[in-house]
Coordinates of C-alpha atoms in Angstrom, one line a residue:
Chain A
X1 CA 40.3 5.3 4.1
X2 CA 39.4 1.9 3.1
X3 CA 36.1 1.8 5.5
X4 CA 35.6 5.0 4.2
X5 CA 35.4 4.6 0.3
X6 CA 33.5 1.4 1.1
X7 CA 31.3 3.5 3.6
X8 CA 30.6 6.5 0.9
X9 CA 30.3 3.2 -2.2
X10 CA 27.8 1.2 0.4
X11 CA 25.2 5.0 0.3
X12 CA 21.9 5.6 -1.8
X13 CA 22.7 8.9 -2.6
X14 CA 22.7 9.4 -5.9
X15 CA 26.5 10.5 -6.0
X16 CA 26.9 7.3 -5.2
X17 CA 25.7 5.4 -7.5
X18 CA 27.3 7.2 -10.0
X19 CA 30.4 6.0 -8.6
X20 CA 29.3 3.0 -8.3
X21 CA 28.7 2.4 -12.0
X22 CA 31.8 4.2 -13.2
X23 CA 33.7 2.3 -11.1
X24 CA 31.9 -1.2 -12.4
X25 CA 31.9 0.0 -16.8
X26 CA 36.3 0.9 -16.0
X27 CA 36.6 -2.1 -14.3
X28 CA 34.9 -4.3 -17.5
X29 CA 37.1 -2.0 -19.7
X30 CA 40.3 -2.4 -18.2
X31 CA 39.0 -6.2 -18.0
X32 CA 38.0 -5.8 -21.7
X33 CA 41.6 -3.8 -23.6
X34 CA 43.6 -6.7 -21.0
X35 CA 41.6 -9.9 -22.6
X36 CA 41.9 -8.4 -26.2
X37 CA 45.3 -8.2 -26.0
X38 CA 45.7 -12.0 -25.8
X39 CA 42.9 -12.7 -28.6
X40 CA 44.9 -11.2 -30.8
X41 CA 42.4 -13.0 -33.5
X42 CA 40.2 -9.4 -34.7
X43 CA 37.3 -11.4 -35.6
X44 CA 36.7 -13.0 -31.9
X45 CA 37.7 -9.9 -30.3
X46 CA 38.2 -6.0 -30.8
X47 CA 39.3 -3.7 -27.7
X48 CA 37.4 -1.0 -27.0
X49 CA 38.9 2.1 -28.6
X50 CA 38.1 0.6 -32.1
X51 CA 35.3 -0.1 -31.3
X52 CA 34.3 3.2 -30.3
X53 CA 36.7 4.1 -33.4
X54 CA 34.1 2.3 -35.2
X55 CA 30.6 3.9 -33.4
X56 CA 32.4 7.4 -34.2
X57 CA 33.0 6.5 -38.2
X58 CA 29.1 5.1 -37.9
X59 CA 28.6 8.5 -36.6
X60 CA 29.6 10.1 -39.6
X61 CA 28.3 8.0 -42.1
X62 CA 24.7 9.4 -40.7
X63 CA 24.1 5.3 -39.9
X64 CA 24.7 5.9 -37.1
X65 CA 21.8 8.5 -37.1
X66 CA 19.6 6.7 -39.7
X67 CA 19.8 3.2 -38.1
X68 CA 19.0 5.1 -34.0
X69 CA 15.7 6.7 -35.6
X70 CA 14.5 3.7 -37.2
X71 CA 14.8 1.7 -34.3
X72 CA 13.6 4.4 -31.6
X73 CA 10.2 5.5 -33.3
X74 CA 9.6 1.6 -33.3
X75 CA 10.2 0.9 -30.2
X76 CA 9.9 4.0 -28.5
X77 CA 5.6 3.5 -30.3
X78 CA 5.5 0.5 -29.0
X79 CA 6.6 0.3 -25.6
X80 CA 4.4 3.4 -24.3
X81 CA 1.0 0.8 -26.7
X82 CA 2.1 -1.8 -24.4
X83 CA 2.7 -0.4 -21.5
X84 CA -0.9 1.6 -22.0
X85 CA -2.7 -2.2 -22.8
X86 CA -1.1 -3.9 -20.1
X87 CA -2.3 -1.9 -17.5
X88 CA -5.8 -2.1 -19.4
X89 CA -5.3 -5.1 -19.6
X90 CA -4.5 -5.7 -16.0
X91 CA -7.0 -3.6 -14.3
X92 CA -9.8 -5.3 -15.8
X93 CA -8.3 -8.5 -14.1
X94 CA -8.0 -7.3 -11.2
X95 CA -11.1 -5.9 -11.6
X96 CA -13.3 -9.2 -12.5
X97 CA -12.9 -12.7 -11.0
X98 CA -14.1 -13.9 -13.6
X99 CA -12.0 -12.8 -15.9
X100 CA -8.7 -13.2 -14.4
X101 CA -9.6 -17.0 -13.9
X102 CA -10.7 -17.9 -17.5
X103 CA -8.2 -15.6 -19.3
X104 CA -5.5 -16.0 -17.0
X105 CA -4.1 -19.2 -18.2
X106 CA -4.8 -18.5 -21.7
X107 CA -2.1 -15.7 -21.0
X108 CA 0.1 -17.3 -18.6
X109 CA 0.5 -19.5 -21.5
X110 CA 1.3 -16.8 -23.4
X111 CA 3.6 -16.1 -21.5
X112 CA 5.7 -18.7 -21.7
X113 CA 5.6 -19.2 -25.2
X114 CA 8.5 -18.0 -26.6
X115 CA 7.5 -15.1 -29.4
X116 CA 10.7 -14.3 -30.2
X117 CA 10.7 -17.9 -32.7
X118 CA 7.7 -16.5 -34.2
X119 CA 9.4 -13.5 -35.5
X120 CA 10.1 -14.7 -39.0
X121 CA 6.1 -15.6 -39.1
X122 CA 5.1 -12.4 -37.9
X123 CA 7.4 -10.8 -41.0
X124 CA 5.3 -13.3 -43.5
X125 CA 1.9 -11.9 -41.9
X126 CA 2.8 -8.1 -41.7
X127 CA 6.2 -7.8 -44.6
X128 CA 9.2 -5.5 -43.6
X129 CA 8.6 -2.6 -41.9
X130 CA 7.3 -0.9 -38.9
X131 CA 3.8 -3.0 -38.5
X132 CA 6.0 -6.4 -37.5
X133 CA 8.6 -4.4 -35.4
X134 CA 5.0 -2.9 -33.8
X135 CA 3.4 -6.2 -32.7
X136 CA 6.4 -8.4 -31.7
X137 CA 7.6 -5.6 -29.7
X138 CA 4.0 -5.1 -28.7
X139 CA 3.8 -8.5 -27.9
X140 CA 6.7 -9.0 -25.9
X141 CA 6.5 -6.3 -23.5
X142 CA 3.4 -6.2 -23.2
X143 CA 3.2 -9.4 -20.1
X144 CA 5.5 -8.3 -17.6
X145 CA 2.8 -5.2 -16.7
X146 CA -0.7 -6.9 -17.1
X147 CA 1.6 -8.6 -14.7
X148 CA 2.4 -6.1 -12.3
X149 CA -0.7 -4.3 -12.6
X150 CA -2.8 -7.5 -11.4
X151 CA -0.9 -8.3 -8.5
X152 CA 0.6 -4.7 -7.6
X153 CA -4.3 -3.7 -7.3
X154 CA -4.8 -7.7 -5.2
X155 CA -1.5 -6.6 -2.5
X156 CA -4.0 -4.2 -1.6
X157 CA -4.3 -3.6 2.3
X158 CA -7.1 -4.5 2.8
X159 CA -7.6 -2.3 6.1
X160 CA -6.3 1.1 4.2
X161 CA -10.2 -0.2 1.7
X162 CA -12.0 -0.6 4.8
X163 CA -10.4 2.8 6.1
X164 CA -11.8 4.4 2.8
X165 CA -14.9 2.5 3.1
X166 CA -16.0 3.6 6.2
X167 CA -14.9 6.9 5.1
X168 CA -18.2 6.5 2.5
X169 CA -15.6 6.9 -0.2
X170 CA -17.5 5.5 -4.1
X171 CA -16.1 2.5 -6.0
X172 CA -14.5 5.1 -7.6
X173 CA -13.2 6.8 -4.4
X174 CA -11.4 3.8 -3.0
X175 CA -9.9 2.9 -7.4
X176 CA -8.1 6.5 -7.6
X177 CA -7.1 6.9 -3.6
X178 CA -6.7 3.4 -2.9
X179 CA -5.8 0.6 -5.0
X180 CA -4.1 3.2 -7.7
X181 CA -1.8 4.5 -5.9
X182 CA -1.0 1.5 -3.7
X183 CA -0.4 -0.3 -6.9
X184 CA 1.2 2.2 -9.1
X185 CA 5.2 1.3 -8.2
X186 CA 4.3 -2.7 -9.1
X187 CA 3.5 -1.0 -12.0
X188 CA 6.0 0.5 -13.1
X189 CA 8.9 -2.1 -11.7
X190 CA 6.3 -4.3 -14.8
X191 CA 7.3 -0.9 -17.0
X192 CA 10.9 -1.5 -16.0
X193 CA 10.9 -5.4 -16.9
X194 CA 9.4 -4.2 -19.8
X195 CA 11.3 -2.2 -21.8
X196 CA 14.3 -4.5 -21.1
X197 CA 12.3 -6.7 -23.2
X198 CA 11.3 -4.7 -25.9
X199 CA 14.8 -3.9 -26.3
X200 CA 15.5 -7.5 -27.3
X201 CA 12.2 -7.7 -29.0
X202 CA 13.3 -4.9 -31.8
X203 CA 16.2 -6.2 -32.1
X204 CA 15.3 -9.7 -33.0
X205 CA 12.3 -8.4 -35.1
X206 CA 15.3 -6.4 -37.0
X207 CA 17.5 -9.1 -37.6
X208 CA 14.9 -10.4 -39.3
X209 CA 12.2 -8.2 -41.4
X210 CA 14.0 -5.1 -41.4
X211 CA 16.4 -2.4 -44.3
X212 CA 17.5 0.2 -40.9
X213 CA 18.1 -0.3 -37.4
X214 CA 20.3 -1.1 -34.8
X215 CA 18.9 -5.0 -35.2
X216 CA 19.5 -4.4 -39.2
X217 CA 23.5 -3.2 -38.7
X218 CA 23.9 -5.6 -36.0
X219 CA 23.3 -8.0 -38.3
X220 CA 24.5 -6.6 -41.3
X221 CA 28.0 -5.8 -39.9
X222 CA 28.4 -9.5 -38.0
X223 CA 27.3 -11.1 -41.9
X224 CA 31.0 -8.9 -43.4
X225 CA 32.8 -9.9 -39.8
X226 CA 32.9 -6.2 -38.7
X227 CA 33.2 -7.4 -35.4
X228 CA 33.7 -3.6 -34.3
X229 CA 30.6 -2.6 -34.8
X230 CA 28.6 -5.7 -34.2
X231 CA 29.6 -4.8 -30.8
X232 CA 29.5 -0.6 -30.9
X233 CA 25.7 -1.4 -32.3
X234 CA 25.4 -3.7 -29.1
X235 CA 26.6 -1.3 -26.9
X236 CA 24.6 1.4 -27.7
X237 CA 22.2 -1.0 -27.6
X238 CA 23.0 -1.5 -23.7
X239 CA 23.5 1.7 -22.5
X240 CA 19.6 2.5 -23.6
X241 CA 18.8 0.0 -21.5
X242 CA 20.3 1.0 -18.2
X243 CA 19.3 4.6 -18.5
X244 CA 15.5 3.2 -18.5
X245 CA 16.1 1.1 -15.9
X246 CA 18.1 3.8 -14.2
X247 CA 14.8 6.3 -15.1
X248 CA 11.8 4.0 -13.9
X249 CA 14.2 2.5 -10.9
X250 CA 14.7 6.3 -10.3
X251 CA 10.4 6.5 -10.0
X252 CA 9.6 3.7 -8.5
X253 CA 12.2 5.2 -5.7
X254 CA 9.4 8.5 -5.9
X255 CA 6.0 6.5 -5.6
X256 CA 6.8 4.5 -3.0
X257 CA 9.6 6.4 -0.9
X258 CA 8.1 4.6 2.3
X259 CA 9.7 1.2 0.6
X260 CA 12.7 1.7 1.3
X261 CA 12.9 3.1 5.0
Chain B
X1 CA -38.1 8.6 26.7
X2 CA -35.5 10.3 24.6
X3 CA -34.0 8.0 21.8
X4 CA -30.4 6.7 22.7
X5 CA -27.6 7.8 20.7
X6 CA -26.6 5.1 19.7
X7 CA -29.3 1.8 20.0
X8 CA -28.7 -1.9 18.9
X9 CA -31.3 -4.1 19.2
X10 CA -31.2 -7.2 19.0
X11 CA -27.8 -7.6 16.8
X12 CA -27.4 -11.6 15.6
X13 CA -24.1 -12.6 13.0
X14 CA -23.0 -15.6 11.4
X15 CA -20.6 -15.1 8.5
X16 CA -21.8 -17.5 6.4
X17 CA -18.2 -20.1 4.8
X18 CA -18.9 -22.1 1.5
X19 CA -19.3 -26.3 2.2
X20 CA -18.4 -25.4 5.6
X21 CA -21.1 -24.4 8.9
X22 CA -21.6 -20.8 9.3
X23 CA -19.3 -19.4 12.3
X24 CA -22.2 -17.2 14.7
X25 CA -19.7 -14.3 15.7
X26 CA -22.7 -11.9 17.9
X27 CA -26.1 -13.5 18.9
X28 CA -29.1 -10.6 20.7
X29 CA -26.3 -8.3 20.8
X30 CA -28.9 -4.9 23.0
X31 CA -27.4 -2.2 23.7
X32 CA -27.3 2.2 24.4
X33 CA -25.2 4.4 24.2
X34 CA -26.2 7.9 25.9
X35 CA -24.5 11.4 24.1
X36 CA -21.3 11.6 25.1
X37 CA -20.6 8.5 26.8
X38 CA -17.8 6.5 26.7
X39 CA -18.2 3.1 26.4
X40 CA -15.6 0.6 26.5
X41 CA -16.7 -3.6 24.7
X42 CA -14.5 -5.9 26.8
X43 CA -14.3 -9.6 25.9
X44 CA -12.1 -12.4 24.6
X45 CA -10.2 -12.4 21.2
X46 CA -13.5 -14.9 19.6
X47 CA -16.3 -12.4 20.9
X48 CA -17.0 -11.0 18.6
X49 CA -16.6 -7.4 19.7
X50 CA -14.6 -6.4 16.4
X51 CA -17.7 -7.5 14.6
X52 CA -20.2 -5.6 16.5
X53 CA -17.9 -1.6 16.1
X54 CA -17.9 -2.9 11.8
X55 CA -21.6 -3.5 12.1
X56 CA -22.5 -0.1 14.0
X57 CA -19.9 1.6 11.1
X58 CA -21.8 0.1 8.4
X59 CA -19.5 -1.9 7.3
X60 CA -20.5 -5.0 7.6
X61 CA -24.2 -6.1 7.3
X62 CA -25.8 -8.1 10.7
X63 CA -28.2 -11.1 10.1
X64 CA -30.5 -9.9 12.4
X65 CA -30.9 -7.0 14.1
X66 CA -30.6 -3.1 13.4
X67 CA -28.7 0.0 14.7
X68 CA -30.3 3.0 14.6
X69 CA -27.9 6.8 15.3
X70 CA -30.9 8.8 16.7
X71 CA -33.1 7.2 15.9
X72 CA -32.6 6.8 11.6
X73 CA -31.2 2.9 11.1
X74 CA -27.8 2.6 10.2
X75 CA -27.7 1.1 6.1
X76 CA -24.0 2.1 5.6
X77 CA -21.2 4.2 6.1
X78 CA -22.1 7.9 7.2
X79 CA -20.7 10.9 8.3
X80 CA -22.3 11.0 12.1
X81 CA -20.0 7.6 12.6
X82 CA -15.8 7.8 12.7
X83 CA -14.1 4.8 12.6
X84 CA -10.4 5.3 14.4
X85 CA -8.5 1.6 13.0
X86 CA -5.6 -0.3 14.2
X87 CA -2.3 1.0 12.8
X88 CA -1.7 1.5 9.5
X89 CA -4.4 2.1 8.2
X90 CA -2.7 5.7 6.7
X91 CA -2.6 6.2 3.7
X92 CA 1.4 5.6 3.1
X93 CA 1.7 7.9 0.1
X94 CA -0.2 10.9 2.0
X95 CA 1.0 13.3 4.1
X96 CA -0.3 13.8 7.9
X97 CA -2.1 17.0 6.6
X98 CA -3.9 15.5 3.2
X99 CA -4.6 11.7 6.1
X100 CA -6.3 14.0 8.3
X101 CA -8.6 15.4 5.3
X102 CA -8.9 12.3 4.0
X103 CA -12.4 11.9 4.9
X104 CA -13.0 15.4 4.2
X105 CA -11.6 15.6 0.9
X106 CA -14.1 12.1 0.5
X107 CA -17.1 14.3 1.4
X108 CA -16.1 16.7 -1.5
X109 CA -15.3 19.3 1.0
X110 CA -14.3 22.1 -0.5
X111 CA -10.3 22.0 -0.1
X112 CA -9.6 25.5 1.3
X113 CA -11.8 24.4 4.3
X114 CA -10.4 20.9 4.3
X115 CA -7.7 22.4 5.2
X116 CA -8.5 24.7 7.4
X117 CA -10.5 21.6 9.2
X118 CA -7.1 19.2 9.2
X119 CA -5.4 22.0 11.0
X120 CA -7.6 22.4 13.9
X121 CA -7.6 18.6 14.2
X122 CA -3.0 18.0 14.0
X123 CA -3.8 20.6 16.7
X124 CA -5.3 18.9 18.8
X125 CA -3.6 15.8 18.3
X126 CA -0.3 17.5 19.0
X127 CA 0.9 16.4 15.3
X128 CA 1.9 20.1 14.7
X129 CA 5.3 20.3 12.7
X130 CA 4.5 17.4 11.5
X131 CA 2.1 18.4 9.0
X132 CA 4.0 17.7 5.3
X133 CA 5.7 14.5 7.4
X134 CA 4.6 11.5 5.6
X135 CA 4.0 7.9 8.2
X136 CA 6.6 5.9 7.7
X137 CA 8.0 9.0 9.3
X138 CA 6.5 8.5 12.0
X139 CA 6.3 6.6 15.5
X140 CA 4.1 4.4 16.5
X141 CA 2.1 6.1 19.3
X142 CA 2.6 9.6 16.1
X143 CA 0.7 7.4 13.9
X144 CA -2.0 6.7 16.0
X145 CA -3.0 10.4 16.5
X146 CA -3.3 11.1 12.9
X147 CA -6.2 8.1 12.5
X148 CA -7.7 9.6 16.0
X149 CA -7.6 13.3 14.5
X150 CA -9.1 12.2 10.9
X151 CA -11.5 10.5 12.1
X152 CA -12.5 13.8 14.5
X153 CA -12.4 16.1 11.1
X154 CA -15.2 14.2 10.0
X155 CA -17.2 15.5 12.8
X156 CA -19.4 12.3 13.8
X157 CA -21.3 12.1 16.7
X158 CA -19.7 9.3 17.5
X159 CA -16.7 7.8 17.0
X160 CA -15.5 4.3 17.2
X161 CA -12.1 2.6 18.0
X162 CA -10.9 -0.7 17.6
X163 CA -8.4 -1.5 19.6
X164 CA -6.5 1.2 19.1
X165 CA -3.7 1.2 20.7
X166 CA -3.0 -2.5 20.8
X167 CA -0.2 -1.9 18.5
X168 CA 1.9 0.6 20.9
X169 CA 4.5 -0.6 23.8
X170 CA 2.8 -0.2 27.4
X171 CA 4.3 3.6 28.4
X172 CA 3.0 5.2 24.6
X173 CA 0.0 3.8 25.4
X174 CA -0.6 5.1 29.1
X175 CA 0.4 8.3 27.8
X176 CA -1.9 8.1 24.3
X177 CA -5.0 7.1 26.8
X178 CA -4.1 10.1 29.0
X179 CA -4.3 12.5 25.6
X180 CA -7.7 10.4 24.3
X181 CA -9.2 11.8 27.4
X182 CA -8.4 15.4 27.1
X183 CA -9.3 15.5 23.0
X184 CA -12.5 13.5 24.2
X185 CA -13.4 16.2 27.0
X186 CA -13.2 18.7 24.5
X187 CA -15.1 17.4 21.6
X188 CA -18.0 15.7 23.5
X189 CA -17.8 12.7 21.4
X190 CA -19.9 9.6 22.2
X191 CA -17.5 6.7 22.3
X192 CA -17.6 3.6 22.1
X193 CA -14.5 1.9 22.0
X194 CA -12.9 -1.7 21.6
X195 CA -10.2 -3.7 23.7
X196 CA -8.4 -6.8 25.2
X197 CA -6.8 -3.9 27.6
X198 CA -9.2 -4.0 30.5
X199 CA -7.6 -1.8 32.4
X200 CA -7.8 1.4 30.1
X201 CA -11.1 -0.2 29.5
X202 CA -12.0 1.3 33.0
X203 CA -9.6 3.9 32.3
X204 CA -10.9 5.4 29.7
X205 CA -15.3 4.5 30.5
X206 CA -18.2 5.5 31.9
X207 CA -19.2 1.5 31.2
X208 CA -17.9 -1.3 30.0
X209 CA -19.6 -3.6 28.4
X210 CA -18.4 -7.6 29.3
X211 CA -19.1 -9.5 26.2
X212 CA -18.7 -13.5 26.6
X213 CA -17.7 -15.3 23.1
X214 CA -18.8 -17.5 20.7
X215 CA -21.2 -16.5 20.2
X216 CA -20.1 -12.9 21.5
X217 CA -23.5 -12.1 24.0
X218 CA -23.2 -9.2 26.5
X219 CA -22.7 -10.8 29.3
X220 CA -22.6 -8.2 32.1
X221 CA -22.2 -4.1 31.6
X222 CA -20.2 -2.5 34.7
X223 CA -20.5 1.3 35.5
X224 CA -17.5 3.8 36.1
X225 CA -17.9 5.9 38.5
X226 CA -14.5 7.3 39.2
X227 CA -14.2 11.2 39.1
X228 CA -12.8 12.6 36.5
X229 CA -10.9 14.3 34.5
X230 CA -9.2 10.7 34.5
X231 CA -5.3 10.8 36.1
X232 CA -2.5 8.2 35.9
X233 CA -2.4 7.4 39.4
X234 CA -6.0 6.7 39.8
X235 CA -4.8 3.5 38.5
X236 CA -3.8 2.6 41.6
X237 CA -6.4 3.6 43.5
X238 CA -8.2 0.8 45.5
X239 CA -11.8 1.2 43.5
X240 CA -9.6 0.7 40.0
X241 CA -8.0 -2.4 40.9
X242 CA -11.4 -3.4 42.5
X243 CA -12.9 -2.9 39.1
X244 CA -10.5 -4.3 37.3
X245 CA -10.2 -7.4 38.9
X246 CA -14.1 -7.8 38.8
X247 CA -14.5 -7.9 35.0
X248 CA -11.2 -9.9 34.9
X249 CA -13.1 -12.8 36.8
X250 CA -15.6 -12.3 33.9
X251 CA -13.9 -13.2 31.4
X252 CA -11.0 -15.5 32.6
X253 CA -12.9 -18.6 32.0
X254 CA -12.8 -17.7 28.1
X255 CA -10.0 -16.6 27.9
X256 CA -8.3 -19.8 29.0
X257 CA -11.1 -21.0 27.3
X258 CA -9.7 -19.8 23.6
X259 CA -6.4 -20.4 24.6
X260 CA -6.8 -23.7 23.4
X261 CA -9.0 -23.4 20.6
X262 CA -8.0 -23.1 17.4
X263 CA -9.9 -20.2 14.6

C-alpha cells in the first residue's frame, strides 16, 4: 500500500504532479497552523485562516482588484517586452563572435550588479508609476533570456547543421529548421527564470515608487503592522510565480520531449 | 571514353591551424567511380577518408584538385549527392516522415509531392507504421534507416555513406548491411561508403579502396568479384575471408601505429 502510494507520487503524470503539489501545500499549512498556536504575538505571525479572511476583505473592498490590475499590467507588458528584447540580443550575440566578445563581458557585469538596489534611482529618473516599474522589471528579467538564447543557439549539434548544409540549406533555412528549434527549449527555461525575477522586480519597484499594486499594498500593510494582509499579498505573488513556472515547464516539455526520455 | 559518374582528381587537403603547423589530411587522391558502382573506402583512423567524403559532398573545400560529377566540377553541396551521416543527424523535433522529407522541404518541393516521395522511401526502408514516431522513440538501427531514406528521398545520383553502421551492435549491423544491399539493388545508385569494418567493405562493395594514413593516399584498389545478390553466408566463404585478410594486411601496420599516436 505504502509502496503503491510512493510509486504513484513519483509518476510523471499531471495528476501525480497535482497531488504532489497539494501534499506539500497542505503540509505547509498544517505546520504554519501549529507554529501559530505557539507564537501568539499576532504582529509576528498570523494563522492561515486569518490571512484568508484578510484576503477576502481585500477582495470585498475592491483593493485586491485595483492592485492586481496595476501589478499585472506593469509586470505583464514589461515581461513580454523583456522576452522579446532578450531573444533579440541573444540572437545577435550568437550570430556575431565580435559582438559576443565585446558586449558579452559588459552584459555579464550588468547581470551581476544588484539592479534592484538601483530602484530609488530609477524612480528619481522616471517618476512614480508605470515607467519606473517597466524599466526595473525589464532590466532584471532580460538577462536570463539573453544568456539562454545565446547558449541554446551555440549548443546546436554540429551534425545537425552539417546535415542541413549537405542538403544545400541556406543560412536562413539552417536557422529556422535547425538552430532555432534546438535553442527553443533553452530559451523557454530562460523565460521561466525571467518570470520569477520579474515578480521580484515589480514588487521592489512598487515598494518605492507607486500608489497601487501588490508591492505598494505589502508596504502599506507592513507600515500599519497588518501582518495578515502582508502575508496574504505575498501568497498571491507566490501563486503567480508558481502558475508561471508550471506553464513554462509544461511548454518546455512540449517543445523538447526527446530530452525527457 | 565515357565520363565517369564521379571523378576525384589530385585532391589535396591541408587543415590550417592558427599558430600551429597545418595538418595534411589528404595527398594526391585520384579515383574514378562508374555509374551504379558501389565503392568502399577503408583505412586506419586518421587516413582522411571522412574528409574526402565531405569534399565529395561539397561540405569542405579541397586545398588542391577537383571533384567532378558527370564531368561537372563540384563547388558546394547539391542534389546530385546525398550523405548518410553517423547516428543522431536526425532532427529530434521532427517525425520520421518529416525527417525523411527534410531534404525535399529544404528544396521547396510542393508539400503533397514531398509527402508522397517521403512515404515511398519510408516504405522502402521498412519504416511503415513508424511515420509519426520521433527519432528518440526508435532504436539505433531504425534511426539509421530513416537516415538512409532521407538521403535517398532527394533522388541523388551518388549516395555518400559516412560509417553509417558504426554505432550499431554487431547483429543489427549485419542486418542493416543486407538491407542496404537490397535498397541499392532497387535504386541503382552510385555509392561511396566510408568504413573501418573491412568485412563490411568487402561484403557490400564492388571495389575496396585502401587508404594509407597521415596524409591519406590511395594505397591500393582491390576488386571484389563476389557474385550478387550477396548473402550473409558468403562471409564464411574462402574467397571472402581471403579478401578481408589481404586488406587487413595492407593497413595493419598503420592501425597499430595509430594506436600510439595522439590526434
